[in-house]
XYZ file of N, CA and C in Angstrom:
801
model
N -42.728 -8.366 -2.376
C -42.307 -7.133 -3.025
C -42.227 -7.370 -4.525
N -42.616 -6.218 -5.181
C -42.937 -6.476 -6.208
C -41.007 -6.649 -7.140
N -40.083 -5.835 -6.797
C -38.889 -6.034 -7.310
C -38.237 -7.327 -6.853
N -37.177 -7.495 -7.520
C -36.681 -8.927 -6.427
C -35.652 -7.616 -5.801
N -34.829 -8.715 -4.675
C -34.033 -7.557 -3.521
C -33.120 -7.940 -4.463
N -32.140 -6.302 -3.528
C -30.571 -6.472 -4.185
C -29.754 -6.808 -3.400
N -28.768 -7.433 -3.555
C -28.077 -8.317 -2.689
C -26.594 -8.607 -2.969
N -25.790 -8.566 -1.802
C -24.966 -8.304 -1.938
C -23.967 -9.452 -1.439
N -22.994 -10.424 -1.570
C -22.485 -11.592 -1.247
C -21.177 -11.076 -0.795
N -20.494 -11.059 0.742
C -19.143 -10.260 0.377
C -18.271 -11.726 1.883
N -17.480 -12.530 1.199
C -17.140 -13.735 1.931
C -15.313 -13.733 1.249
N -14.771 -13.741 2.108
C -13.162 -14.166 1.599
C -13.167 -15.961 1.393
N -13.937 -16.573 1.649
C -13.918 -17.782 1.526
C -14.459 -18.029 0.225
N -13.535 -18.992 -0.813
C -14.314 -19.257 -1.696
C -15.686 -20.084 -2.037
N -15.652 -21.389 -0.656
C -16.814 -22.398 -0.561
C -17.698 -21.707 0.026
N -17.645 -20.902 0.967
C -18.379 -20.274 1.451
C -19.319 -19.198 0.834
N -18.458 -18.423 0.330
C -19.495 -17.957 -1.128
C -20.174 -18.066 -2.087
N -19.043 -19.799 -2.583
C -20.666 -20.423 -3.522
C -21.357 -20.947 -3.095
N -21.369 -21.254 -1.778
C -22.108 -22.064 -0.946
C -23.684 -20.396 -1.048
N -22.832 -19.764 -0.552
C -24.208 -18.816 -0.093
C -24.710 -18.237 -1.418
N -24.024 -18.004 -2.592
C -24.713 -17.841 -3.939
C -25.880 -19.339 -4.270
N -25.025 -20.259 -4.371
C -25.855 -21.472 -4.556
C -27.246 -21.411 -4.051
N -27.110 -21.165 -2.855
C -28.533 -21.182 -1.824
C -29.388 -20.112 -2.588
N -28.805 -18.827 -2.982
C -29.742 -17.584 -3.547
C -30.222 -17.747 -4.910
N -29.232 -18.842 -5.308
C -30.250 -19.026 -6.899
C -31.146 -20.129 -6.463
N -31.620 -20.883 -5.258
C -32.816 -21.236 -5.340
C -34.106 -19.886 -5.424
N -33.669 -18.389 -5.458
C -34.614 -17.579 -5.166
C -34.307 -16.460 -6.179
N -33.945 -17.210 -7.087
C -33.373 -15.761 -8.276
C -34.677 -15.239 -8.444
N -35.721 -15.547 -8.095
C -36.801 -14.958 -8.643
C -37.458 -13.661 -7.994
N -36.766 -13.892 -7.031
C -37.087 -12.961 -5.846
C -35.911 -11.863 -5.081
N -34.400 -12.729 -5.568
C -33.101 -12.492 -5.960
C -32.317 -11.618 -6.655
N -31.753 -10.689 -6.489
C -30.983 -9.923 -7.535
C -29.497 -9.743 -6.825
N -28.638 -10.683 -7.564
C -26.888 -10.469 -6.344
C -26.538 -9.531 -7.592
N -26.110 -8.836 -6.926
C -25.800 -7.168 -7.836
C -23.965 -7.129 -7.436
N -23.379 -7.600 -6.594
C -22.032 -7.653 -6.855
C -21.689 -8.968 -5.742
N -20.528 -9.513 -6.176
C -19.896 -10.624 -4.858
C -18.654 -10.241 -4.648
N -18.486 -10.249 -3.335
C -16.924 -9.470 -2.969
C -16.400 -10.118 -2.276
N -14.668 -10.115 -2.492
C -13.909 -11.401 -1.493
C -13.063 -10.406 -0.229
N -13.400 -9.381 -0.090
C -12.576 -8.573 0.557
C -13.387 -7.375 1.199
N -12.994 -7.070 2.851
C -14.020 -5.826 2.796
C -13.926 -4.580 2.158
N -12.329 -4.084 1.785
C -12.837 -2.923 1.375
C -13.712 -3.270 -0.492
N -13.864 -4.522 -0.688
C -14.387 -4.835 -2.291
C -16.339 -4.502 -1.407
N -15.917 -5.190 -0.450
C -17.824 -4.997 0.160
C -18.256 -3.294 0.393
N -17.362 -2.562 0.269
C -17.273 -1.279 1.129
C -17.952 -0.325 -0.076
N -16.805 -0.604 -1.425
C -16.857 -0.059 -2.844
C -18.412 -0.258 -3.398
N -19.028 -1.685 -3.706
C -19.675 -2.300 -4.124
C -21.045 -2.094 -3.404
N -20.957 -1.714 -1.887
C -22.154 -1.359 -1.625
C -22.647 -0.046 -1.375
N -21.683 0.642 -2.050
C -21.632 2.315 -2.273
C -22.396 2.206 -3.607
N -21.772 1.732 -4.338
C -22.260 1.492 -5.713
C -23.161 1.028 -6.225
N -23.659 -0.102 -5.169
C -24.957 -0.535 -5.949
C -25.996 -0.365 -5.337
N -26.134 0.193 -3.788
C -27.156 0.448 -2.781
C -27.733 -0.748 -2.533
N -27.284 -1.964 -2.303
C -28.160 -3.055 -2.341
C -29.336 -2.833 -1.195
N -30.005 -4.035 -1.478
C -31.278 -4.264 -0.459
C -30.863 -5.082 1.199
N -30.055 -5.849 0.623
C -29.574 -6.773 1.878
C -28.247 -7.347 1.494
N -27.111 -7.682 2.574
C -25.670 -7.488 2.057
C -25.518 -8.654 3.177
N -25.139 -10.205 2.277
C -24.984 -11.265 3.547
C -22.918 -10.747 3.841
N -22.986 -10.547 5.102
C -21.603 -10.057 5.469
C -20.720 -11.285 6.045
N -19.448 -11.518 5.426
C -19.102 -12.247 6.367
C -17.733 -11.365 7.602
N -18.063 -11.318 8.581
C -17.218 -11.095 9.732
C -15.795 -11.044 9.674
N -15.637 -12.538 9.231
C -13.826 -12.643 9.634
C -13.533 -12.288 7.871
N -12.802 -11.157 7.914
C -12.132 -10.829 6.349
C -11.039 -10.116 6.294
N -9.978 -10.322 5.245
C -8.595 -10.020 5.282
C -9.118 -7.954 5.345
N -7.769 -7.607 5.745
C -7.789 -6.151 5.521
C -8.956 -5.151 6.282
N -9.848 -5.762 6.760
C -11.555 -5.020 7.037
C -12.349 -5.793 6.983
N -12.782 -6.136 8.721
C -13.791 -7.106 8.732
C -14.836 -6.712 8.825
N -16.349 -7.409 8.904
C -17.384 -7.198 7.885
C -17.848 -6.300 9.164
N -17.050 -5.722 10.680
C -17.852 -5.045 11.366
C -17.585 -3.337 11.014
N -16.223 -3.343 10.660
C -15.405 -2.399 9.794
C -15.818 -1.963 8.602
N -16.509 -2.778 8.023
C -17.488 -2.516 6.202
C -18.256 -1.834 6.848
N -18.921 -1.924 7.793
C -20.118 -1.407 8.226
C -19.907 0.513 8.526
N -18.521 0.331 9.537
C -18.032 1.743 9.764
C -17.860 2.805 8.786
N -16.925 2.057 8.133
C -16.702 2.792 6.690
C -18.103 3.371 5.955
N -18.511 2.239 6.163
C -20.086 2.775 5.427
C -21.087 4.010 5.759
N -21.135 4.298 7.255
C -21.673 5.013 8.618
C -23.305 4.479 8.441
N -23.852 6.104 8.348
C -25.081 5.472 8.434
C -25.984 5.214 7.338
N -25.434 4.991 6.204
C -26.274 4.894 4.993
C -26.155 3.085 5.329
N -26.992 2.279 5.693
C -26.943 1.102 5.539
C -27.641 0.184 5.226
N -27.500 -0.763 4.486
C -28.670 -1.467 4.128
C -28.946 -2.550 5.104
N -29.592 -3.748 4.963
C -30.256 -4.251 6.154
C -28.770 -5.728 5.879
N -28.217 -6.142 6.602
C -26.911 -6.904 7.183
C -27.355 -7.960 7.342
N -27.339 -9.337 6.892
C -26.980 -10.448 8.012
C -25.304 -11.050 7.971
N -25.116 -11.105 8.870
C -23.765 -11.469 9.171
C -23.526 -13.096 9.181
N -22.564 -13.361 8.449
C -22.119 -14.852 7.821
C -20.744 -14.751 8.473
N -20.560 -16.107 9.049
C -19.004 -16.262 9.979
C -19.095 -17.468 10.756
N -17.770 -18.262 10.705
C -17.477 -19.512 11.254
C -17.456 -18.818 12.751
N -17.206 -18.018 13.280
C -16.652 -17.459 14.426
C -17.882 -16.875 15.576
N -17.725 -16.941 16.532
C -18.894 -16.820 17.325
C -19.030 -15.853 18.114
N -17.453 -15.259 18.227
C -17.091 -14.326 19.051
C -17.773 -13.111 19.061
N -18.390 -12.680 18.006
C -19.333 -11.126 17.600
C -20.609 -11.484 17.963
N -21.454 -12.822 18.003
C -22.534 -13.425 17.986
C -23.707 -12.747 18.793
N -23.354 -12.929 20.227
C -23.693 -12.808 21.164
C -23.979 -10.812 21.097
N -23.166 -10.116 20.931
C -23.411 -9.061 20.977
C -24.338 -8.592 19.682
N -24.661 -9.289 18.952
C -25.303 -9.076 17.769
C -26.812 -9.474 18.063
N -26.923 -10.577 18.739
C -28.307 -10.705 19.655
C -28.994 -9.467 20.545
N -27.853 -9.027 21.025
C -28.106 -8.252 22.050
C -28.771 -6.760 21.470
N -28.440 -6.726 20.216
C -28.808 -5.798 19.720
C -29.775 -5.652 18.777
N -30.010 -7.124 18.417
C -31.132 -7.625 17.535
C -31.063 -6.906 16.269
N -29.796 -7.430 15.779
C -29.647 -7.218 14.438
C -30.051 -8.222 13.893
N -30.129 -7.629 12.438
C -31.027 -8.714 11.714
C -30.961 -10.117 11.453
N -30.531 -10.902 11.378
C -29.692 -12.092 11.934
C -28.232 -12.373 11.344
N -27.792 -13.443 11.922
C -26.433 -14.015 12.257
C -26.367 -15.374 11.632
N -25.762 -15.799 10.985
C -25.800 -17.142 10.507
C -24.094 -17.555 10.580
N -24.268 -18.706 11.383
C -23.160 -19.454 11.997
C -22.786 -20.572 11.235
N -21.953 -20.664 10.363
C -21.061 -21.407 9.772
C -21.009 -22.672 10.663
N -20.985 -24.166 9.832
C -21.914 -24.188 9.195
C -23.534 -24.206 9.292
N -24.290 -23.800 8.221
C -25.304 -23.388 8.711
C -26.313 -24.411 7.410
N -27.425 -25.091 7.984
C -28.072 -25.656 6.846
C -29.341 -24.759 5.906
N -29.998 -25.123 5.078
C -30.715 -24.998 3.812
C -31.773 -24.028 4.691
N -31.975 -24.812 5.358
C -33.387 -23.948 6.632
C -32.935 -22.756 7.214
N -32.005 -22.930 7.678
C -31.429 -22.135 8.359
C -31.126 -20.832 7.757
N -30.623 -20.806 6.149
C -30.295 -19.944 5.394
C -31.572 -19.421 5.092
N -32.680 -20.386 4.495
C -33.761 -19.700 3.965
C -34.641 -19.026 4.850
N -34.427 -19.209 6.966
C -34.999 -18.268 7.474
C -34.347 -16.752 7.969
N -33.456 -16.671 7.398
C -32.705 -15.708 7.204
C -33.052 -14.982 6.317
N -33.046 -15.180 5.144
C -33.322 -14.573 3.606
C -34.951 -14.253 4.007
N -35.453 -14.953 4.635
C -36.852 -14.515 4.705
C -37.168 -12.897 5.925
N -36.261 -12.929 6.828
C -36.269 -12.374 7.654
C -35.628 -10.979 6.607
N -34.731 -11.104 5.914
C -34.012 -10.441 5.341
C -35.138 -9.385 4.260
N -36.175 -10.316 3.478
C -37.246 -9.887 2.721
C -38.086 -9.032 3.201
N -38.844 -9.696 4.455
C -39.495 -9.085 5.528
C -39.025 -7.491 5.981
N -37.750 -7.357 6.008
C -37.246 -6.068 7.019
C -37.284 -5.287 5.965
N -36.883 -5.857 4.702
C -36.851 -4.560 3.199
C -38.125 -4.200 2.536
N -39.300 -5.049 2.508
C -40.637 -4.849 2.029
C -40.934 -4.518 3.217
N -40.710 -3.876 4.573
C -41.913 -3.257 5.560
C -41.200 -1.807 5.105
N -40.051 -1.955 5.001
C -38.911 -0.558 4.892
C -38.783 -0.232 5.647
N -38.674 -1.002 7.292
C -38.386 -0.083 8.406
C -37.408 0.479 8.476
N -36.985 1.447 9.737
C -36.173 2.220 9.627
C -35.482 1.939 11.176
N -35.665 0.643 12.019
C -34.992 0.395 12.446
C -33.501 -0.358 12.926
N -33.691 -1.391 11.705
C -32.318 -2.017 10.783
C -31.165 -1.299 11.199
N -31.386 0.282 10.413
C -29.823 0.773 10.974
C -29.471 1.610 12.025
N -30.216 1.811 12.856
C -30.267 1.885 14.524
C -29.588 0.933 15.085
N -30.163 -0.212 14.442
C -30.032 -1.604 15.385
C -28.437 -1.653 15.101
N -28.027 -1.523 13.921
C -26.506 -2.021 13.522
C -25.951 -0.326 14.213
N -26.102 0.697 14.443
C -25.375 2.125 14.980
C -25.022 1.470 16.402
N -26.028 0.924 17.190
C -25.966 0.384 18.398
C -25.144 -0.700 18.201
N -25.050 -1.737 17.274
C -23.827 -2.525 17.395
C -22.503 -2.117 17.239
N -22.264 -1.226 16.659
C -20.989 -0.268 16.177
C -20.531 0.462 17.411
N -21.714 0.897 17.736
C -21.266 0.958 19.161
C -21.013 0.707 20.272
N -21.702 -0.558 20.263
C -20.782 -1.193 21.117
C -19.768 -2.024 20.723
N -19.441 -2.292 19.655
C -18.140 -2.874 18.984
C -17.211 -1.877 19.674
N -16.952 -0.805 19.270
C -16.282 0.268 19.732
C -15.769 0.552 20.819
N -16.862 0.302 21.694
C -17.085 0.286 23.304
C -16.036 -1.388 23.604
N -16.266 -2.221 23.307
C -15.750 -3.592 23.527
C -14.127 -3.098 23.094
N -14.261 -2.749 22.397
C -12.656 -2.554 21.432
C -11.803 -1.377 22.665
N -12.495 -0.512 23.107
C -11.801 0.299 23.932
C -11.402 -0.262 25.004
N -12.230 -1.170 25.895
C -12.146 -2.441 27.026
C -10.942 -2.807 26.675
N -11.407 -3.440 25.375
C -9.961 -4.460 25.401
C -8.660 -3.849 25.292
N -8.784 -2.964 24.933
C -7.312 -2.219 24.479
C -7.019 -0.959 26.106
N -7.493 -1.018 26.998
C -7.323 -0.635 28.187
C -7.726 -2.066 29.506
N -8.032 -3.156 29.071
C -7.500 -4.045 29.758
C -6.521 -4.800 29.952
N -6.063 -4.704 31.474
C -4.911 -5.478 31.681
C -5.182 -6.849 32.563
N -6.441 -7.120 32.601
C -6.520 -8.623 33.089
C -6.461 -9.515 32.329
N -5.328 -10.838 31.993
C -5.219 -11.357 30.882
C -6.517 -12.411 30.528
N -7.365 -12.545 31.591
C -8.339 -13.704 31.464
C -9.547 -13.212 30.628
N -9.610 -12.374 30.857
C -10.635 -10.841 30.070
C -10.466 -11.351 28.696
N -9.393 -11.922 28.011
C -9.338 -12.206 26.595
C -9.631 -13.437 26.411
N -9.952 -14.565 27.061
C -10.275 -16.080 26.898
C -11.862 -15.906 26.973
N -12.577 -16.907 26.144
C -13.793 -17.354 26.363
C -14.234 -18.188 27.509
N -15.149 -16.908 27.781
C -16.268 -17.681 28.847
C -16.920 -18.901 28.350
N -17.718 -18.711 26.868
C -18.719 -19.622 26.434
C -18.326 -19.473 25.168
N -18.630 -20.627 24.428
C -18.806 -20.857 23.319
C -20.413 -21.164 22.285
N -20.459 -20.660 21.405
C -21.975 -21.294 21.041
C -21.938 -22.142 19.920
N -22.996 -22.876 20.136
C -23.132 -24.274 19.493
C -24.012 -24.539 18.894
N -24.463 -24.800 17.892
C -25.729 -25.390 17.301
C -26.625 -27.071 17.854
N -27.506 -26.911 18.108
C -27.807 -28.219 18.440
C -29.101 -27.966 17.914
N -29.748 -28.617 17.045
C -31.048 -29.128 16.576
C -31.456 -27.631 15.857
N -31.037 -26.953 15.087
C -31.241 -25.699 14.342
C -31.440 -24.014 15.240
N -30.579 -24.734 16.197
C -31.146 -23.258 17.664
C -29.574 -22.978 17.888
N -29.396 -22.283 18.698
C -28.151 -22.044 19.443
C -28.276 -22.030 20.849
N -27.193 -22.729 21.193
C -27.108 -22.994 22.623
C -25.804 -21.908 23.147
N -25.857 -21.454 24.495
C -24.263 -21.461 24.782
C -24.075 -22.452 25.884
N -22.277 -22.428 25.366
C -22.040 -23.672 26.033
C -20.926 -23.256 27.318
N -20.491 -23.242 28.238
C -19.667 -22.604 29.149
C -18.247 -23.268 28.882
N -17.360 -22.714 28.943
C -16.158 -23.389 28.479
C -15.559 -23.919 29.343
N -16.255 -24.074 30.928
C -15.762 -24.259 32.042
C -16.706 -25.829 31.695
N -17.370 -26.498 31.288
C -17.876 -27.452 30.972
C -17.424 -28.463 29.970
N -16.719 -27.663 28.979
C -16.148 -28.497 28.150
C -14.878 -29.482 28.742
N -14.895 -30.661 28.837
C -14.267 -31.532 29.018
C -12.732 -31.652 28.094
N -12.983 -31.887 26.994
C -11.411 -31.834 26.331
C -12.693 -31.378 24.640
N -11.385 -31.395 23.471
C -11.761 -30.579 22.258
C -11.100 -31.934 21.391
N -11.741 -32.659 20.177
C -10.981 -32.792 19.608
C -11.314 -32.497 18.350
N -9.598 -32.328 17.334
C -10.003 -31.387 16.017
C -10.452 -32.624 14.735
N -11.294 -32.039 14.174
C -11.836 -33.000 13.129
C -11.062 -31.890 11.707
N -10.189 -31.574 11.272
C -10.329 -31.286 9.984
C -10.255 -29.078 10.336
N -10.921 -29.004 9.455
C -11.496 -27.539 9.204
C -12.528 -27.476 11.274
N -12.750 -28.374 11.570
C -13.788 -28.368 12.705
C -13.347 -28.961 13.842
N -14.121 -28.825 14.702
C -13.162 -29.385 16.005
C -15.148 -29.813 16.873
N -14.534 -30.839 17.839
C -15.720 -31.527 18.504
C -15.273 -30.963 20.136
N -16.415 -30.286 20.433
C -16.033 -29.957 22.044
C -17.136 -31.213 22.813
N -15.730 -32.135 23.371
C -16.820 -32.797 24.356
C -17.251 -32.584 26.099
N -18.565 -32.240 25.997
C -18.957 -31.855 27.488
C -20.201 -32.682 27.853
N -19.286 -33.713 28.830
C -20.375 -34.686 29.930
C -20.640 -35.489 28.785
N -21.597 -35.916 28.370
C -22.144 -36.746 27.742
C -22.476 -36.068 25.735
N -22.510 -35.353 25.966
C -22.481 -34.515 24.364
C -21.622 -34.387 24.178
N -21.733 -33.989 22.377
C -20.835 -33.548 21.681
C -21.198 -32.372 20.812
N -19.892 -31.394 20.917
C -21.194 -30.407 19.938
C -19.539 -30.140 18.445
N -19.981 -29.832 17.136
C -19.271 -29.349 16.463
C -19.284 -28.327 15.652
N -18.478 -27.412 15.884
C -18.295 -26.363 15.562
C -16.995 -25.945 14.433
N -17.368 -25.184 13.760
C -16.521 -24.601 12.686
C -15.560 -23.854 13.088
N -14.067 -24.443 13.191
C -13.161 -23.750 14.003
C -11.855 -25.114 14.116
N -10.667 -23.960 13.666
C -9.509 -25.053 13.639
C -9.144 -25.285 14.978
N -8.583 -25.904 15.381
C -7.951 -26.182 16.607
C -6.946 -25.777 17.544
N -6.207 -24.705 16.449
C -5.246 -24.000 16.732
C -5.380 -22.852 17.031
N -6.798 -22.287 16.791
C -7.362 -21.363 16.770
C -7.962 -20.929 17.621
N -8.601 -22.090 18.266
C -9.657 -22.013 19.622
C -8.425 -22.331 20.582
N -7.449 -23.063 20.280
C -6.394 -23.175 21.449
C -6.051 -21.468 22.281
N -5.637 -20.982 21.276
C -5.673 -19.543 21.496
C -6.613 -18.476 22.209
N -7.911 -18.946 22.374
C -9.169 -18.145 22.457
C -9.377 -19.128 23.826
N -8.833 -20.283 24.308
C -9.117 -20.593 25.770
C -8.183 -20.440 26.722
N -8.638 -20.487 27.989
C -8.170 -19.987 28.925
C -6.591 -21.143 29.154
N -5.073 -20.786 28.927
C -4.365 -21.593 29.333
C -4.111 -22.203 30.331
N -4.912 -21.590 31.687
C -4.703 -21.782 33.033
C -5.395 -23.047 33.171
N -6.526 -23.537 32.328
C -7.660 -24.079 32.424
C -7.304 -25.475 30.960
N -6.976 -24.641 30.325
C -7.030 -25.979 29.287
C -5.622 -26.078 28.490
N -4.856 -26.909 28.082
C -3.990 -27.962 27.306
C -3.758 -28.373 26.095
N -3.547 -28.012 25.256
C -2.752 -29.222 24.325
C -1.741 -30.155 24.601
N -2.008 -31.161 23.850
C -2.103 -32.305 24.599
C -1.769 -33.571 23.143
N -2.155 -33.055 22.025
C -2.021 -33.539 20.882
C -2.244 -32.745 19.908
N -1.855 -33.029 18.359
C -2.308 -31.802 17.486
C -3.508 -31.583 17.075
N -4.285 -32.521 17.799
C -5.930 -33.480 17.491
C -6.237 -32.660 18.794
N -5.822 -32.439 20.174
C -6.522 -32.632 21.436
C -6.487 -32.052 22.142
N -7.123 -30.853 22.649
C -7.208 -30.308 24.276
C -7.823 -30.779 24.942
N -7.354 -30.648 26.187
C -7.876 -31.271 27.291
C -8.034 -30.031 28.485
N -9.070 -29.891 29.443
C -9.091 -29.339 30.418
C -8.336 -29.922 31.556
N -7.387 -28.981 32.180
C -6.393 -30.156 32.998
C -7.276 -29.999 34.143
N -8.366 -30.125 34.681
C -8.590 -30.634 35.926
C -9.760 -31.986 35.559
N -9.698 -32.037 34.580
C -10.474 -33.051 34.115
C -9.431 -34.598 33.753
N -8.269 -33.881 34.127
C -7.490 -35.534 33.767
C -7.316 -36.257 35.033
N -7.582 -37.257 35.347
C -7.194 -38.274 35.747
C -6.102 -39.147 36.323
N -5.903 -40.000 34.893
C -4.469 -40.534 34.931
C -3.683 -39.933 33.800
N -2.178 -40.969 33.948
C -1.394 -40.162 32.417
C -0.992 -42.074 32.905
N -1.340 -42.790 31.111
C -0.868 -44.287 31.372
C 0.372 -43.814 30.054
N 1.786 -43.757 30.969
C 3.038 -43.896 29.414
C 3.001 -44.887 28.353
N 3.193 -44.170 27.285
C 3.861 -45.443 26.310
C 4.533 -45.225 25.476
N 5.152 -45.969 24.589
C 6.340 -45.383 24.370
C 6.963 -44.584 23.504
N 8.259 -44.495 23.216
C 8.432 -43.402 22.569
C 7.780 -42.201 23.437
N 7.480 -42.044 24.235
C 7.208 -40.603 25.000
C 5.712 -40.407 24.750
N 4.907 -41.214 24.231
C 3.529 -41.075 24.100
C 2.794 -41.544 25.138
N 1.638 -41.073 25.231
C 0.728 -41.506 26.164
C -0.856 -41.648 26.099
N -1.824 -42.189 27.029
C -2.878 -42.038 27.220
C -3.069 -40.833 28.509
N -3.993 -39.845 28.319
C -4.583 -39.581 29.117
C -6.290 -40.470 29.418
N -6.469 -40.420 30.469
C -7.803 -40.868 30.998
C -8.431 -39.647 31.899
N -9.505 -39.175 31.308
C -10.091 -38.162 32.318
C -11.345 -38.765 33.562
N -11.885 -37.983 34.137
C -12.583 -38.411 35.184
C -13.847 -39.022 34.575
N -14.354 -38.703 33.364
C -15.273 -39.643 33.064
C -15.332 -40.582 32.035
N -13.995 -41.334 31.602
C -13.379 -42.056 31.793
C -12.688 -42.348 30.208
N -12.897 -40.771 29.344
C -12.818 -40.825 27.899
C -10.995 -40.682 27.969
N -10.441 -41.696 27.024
C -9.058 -41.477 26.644
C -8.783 -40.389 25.626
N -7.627 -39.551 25.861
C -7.320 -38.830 25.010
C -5.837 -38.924 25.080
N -5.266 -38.964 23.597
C -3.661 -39.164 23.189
C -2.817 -38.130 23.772
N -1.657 -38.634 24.179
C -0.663 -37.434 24.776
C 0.343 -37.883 23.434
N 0.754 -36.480 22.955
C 2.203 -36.996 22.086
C 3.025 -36.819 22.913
N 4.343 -37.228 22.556
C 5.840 -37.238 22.634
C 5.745 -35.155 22.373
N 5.551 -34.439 21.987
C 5.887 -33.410 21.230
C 5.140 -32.320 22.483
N 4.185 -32.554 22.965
C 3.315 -31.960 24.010
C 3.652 -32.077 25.527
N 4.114 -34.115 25.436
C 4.387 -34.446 27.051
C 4.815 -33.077 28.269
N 6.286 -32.653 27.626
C 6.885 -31.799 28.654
C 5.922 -30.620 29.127
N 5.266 -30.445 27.949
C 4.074 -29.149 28.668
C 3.337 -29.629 29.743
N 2.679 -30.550 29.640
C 2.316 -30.983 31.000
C 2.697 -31.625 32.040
N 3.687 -32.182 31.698
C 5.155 -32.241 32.964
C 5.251 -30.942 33.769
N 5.184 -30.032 33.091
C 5.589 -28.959 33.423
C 4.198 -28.093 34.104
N 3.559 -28.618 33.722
C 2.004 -28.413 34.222
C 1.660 -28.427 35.394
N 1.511 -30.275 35.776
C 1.722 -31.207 36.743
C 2.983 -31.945 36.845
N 3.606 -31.246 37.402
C 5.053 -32.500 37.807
C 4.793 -33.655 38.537
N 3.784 -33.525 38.861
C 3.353 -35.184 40.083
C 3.219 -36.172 38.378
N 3.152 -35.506 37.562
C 3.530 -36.853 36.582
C 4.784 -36.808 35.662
N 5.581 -36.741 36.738
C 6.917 -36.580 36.116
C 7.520 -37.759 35.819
């Protein structure tokens, strides 16, 4: 195209935003970021205002998240890819074949086949882009009504999680994951013989799995309790767990009674 695109950066994260500016001035040439916003209703204002060409969204944002920018917006829309540590929207965003999804963290390739995909959809000028996102809105909507008229509590835990492995996405069943441990900002889900890591605190995904099914266990560690084994004490109220294939994971003093209370056969 003969203009460069207009583009729009809208991330509450600060690394995350220069991270995704950084990447776009390898393409200023082809590039035009016409506003950067840390907030959705700043993405909401800004892309009223400047009509951009393509608007990298990120998902999880204080006040109005980037599926909510979209609402507000209706149907005047420009072409979306959605930026987010979080995976939970992912899957329905496939389903609808929006323009793509980029999963935190995400590498150099990964970004630049995005931006390309992103070029592609604005120099053909199709006009299916915002169909594709009306149909996600709607079923956002549709999901949102579910949840807010469901009363099965399991309905709110993850089935699957998705994972990056070798620049693709996998899903991973959460009924597979063996135990979690947290690295930092990231956490390592180990299942069978892999490891996969994903962008996501630990405290966070504790929340988003099924309690019936999985444990804390340390401030580092979930564990799936049918996957434990033994419990070897030590002291001060600490422990080893050993699961069935034969990986140790730390019990604190601070956790023990939860799974006392779990399993009393290790009382």
């Amino acid at each position: 195209m003969s203009e460069p695109m207009r583009v729009v950066v809208a991330d509450d994260e600060p690394l995350a935003r220069r991270r995704v500016l950084r990447l776009l001035r390898e393409h200023d040439d082809q590039v035009d970021v016409v506003a950067v916003c840390e907030s959705g209703s700043q993405a909401v204002d800004a892309i009223r205002e400047t009509r951009p060409d393509l608007v990298f969204l990120d998902v999880q944002m204080p006040e109005m998240d980037g599926f909510e920018v979209l609402e507000h917006l209706g149907g005047d829309l420009p072409a979306v890819i959605f930026v987010t540590a979080h995976d939970r929207y992912a899957l329905r965003a496939f389903e609808v074949h929006a323009l793509d999804y980029l999963l935190k963290p995400f590498d150099v390739e990964r970004f630049n086949q995005a931006l390309e995909r992103g070029r592609t959809q604005v120099e053909r000028r199709a006009g299916d882009a915002p169909n594709r996102l009306a149909a996600l809105l709607e079923q956002l909507a549709r999901d949102r009504g579910a949840d807010e008229a469901a009363s099965r509590p399991r309905g709110r835990y993850l089935d699957w999680v998705m994972v990056k492995v070798r620049g693709k996405v996998e899903f991973l069943r959460t009924a597979d994951i063996d135990w979690v441990e947290a690295e930092g900002n990231y956490v390592r889900l180990h299942a069978g013989k892999k490891g996969y890591l994903i962008r996501e605190k630990i405290g966070m995904l504790e929340e988003r799995l099924d309690p019936d099914r999985f444990l804390r266990v340390h401030r580092s560690a979930i564990v799936q309790l049918d996957r434990v084994a033994e419990l070897h004490p030590m002291a001060a109220g600490d422990g080893i767990l050993i699961l069935r294939d034969g990986s140790e994971v730390k019990l604190s003093r601070g956790y023990r009674r939860r799974l006392l209370e779990r399993v009393p056969e290790y009382a």
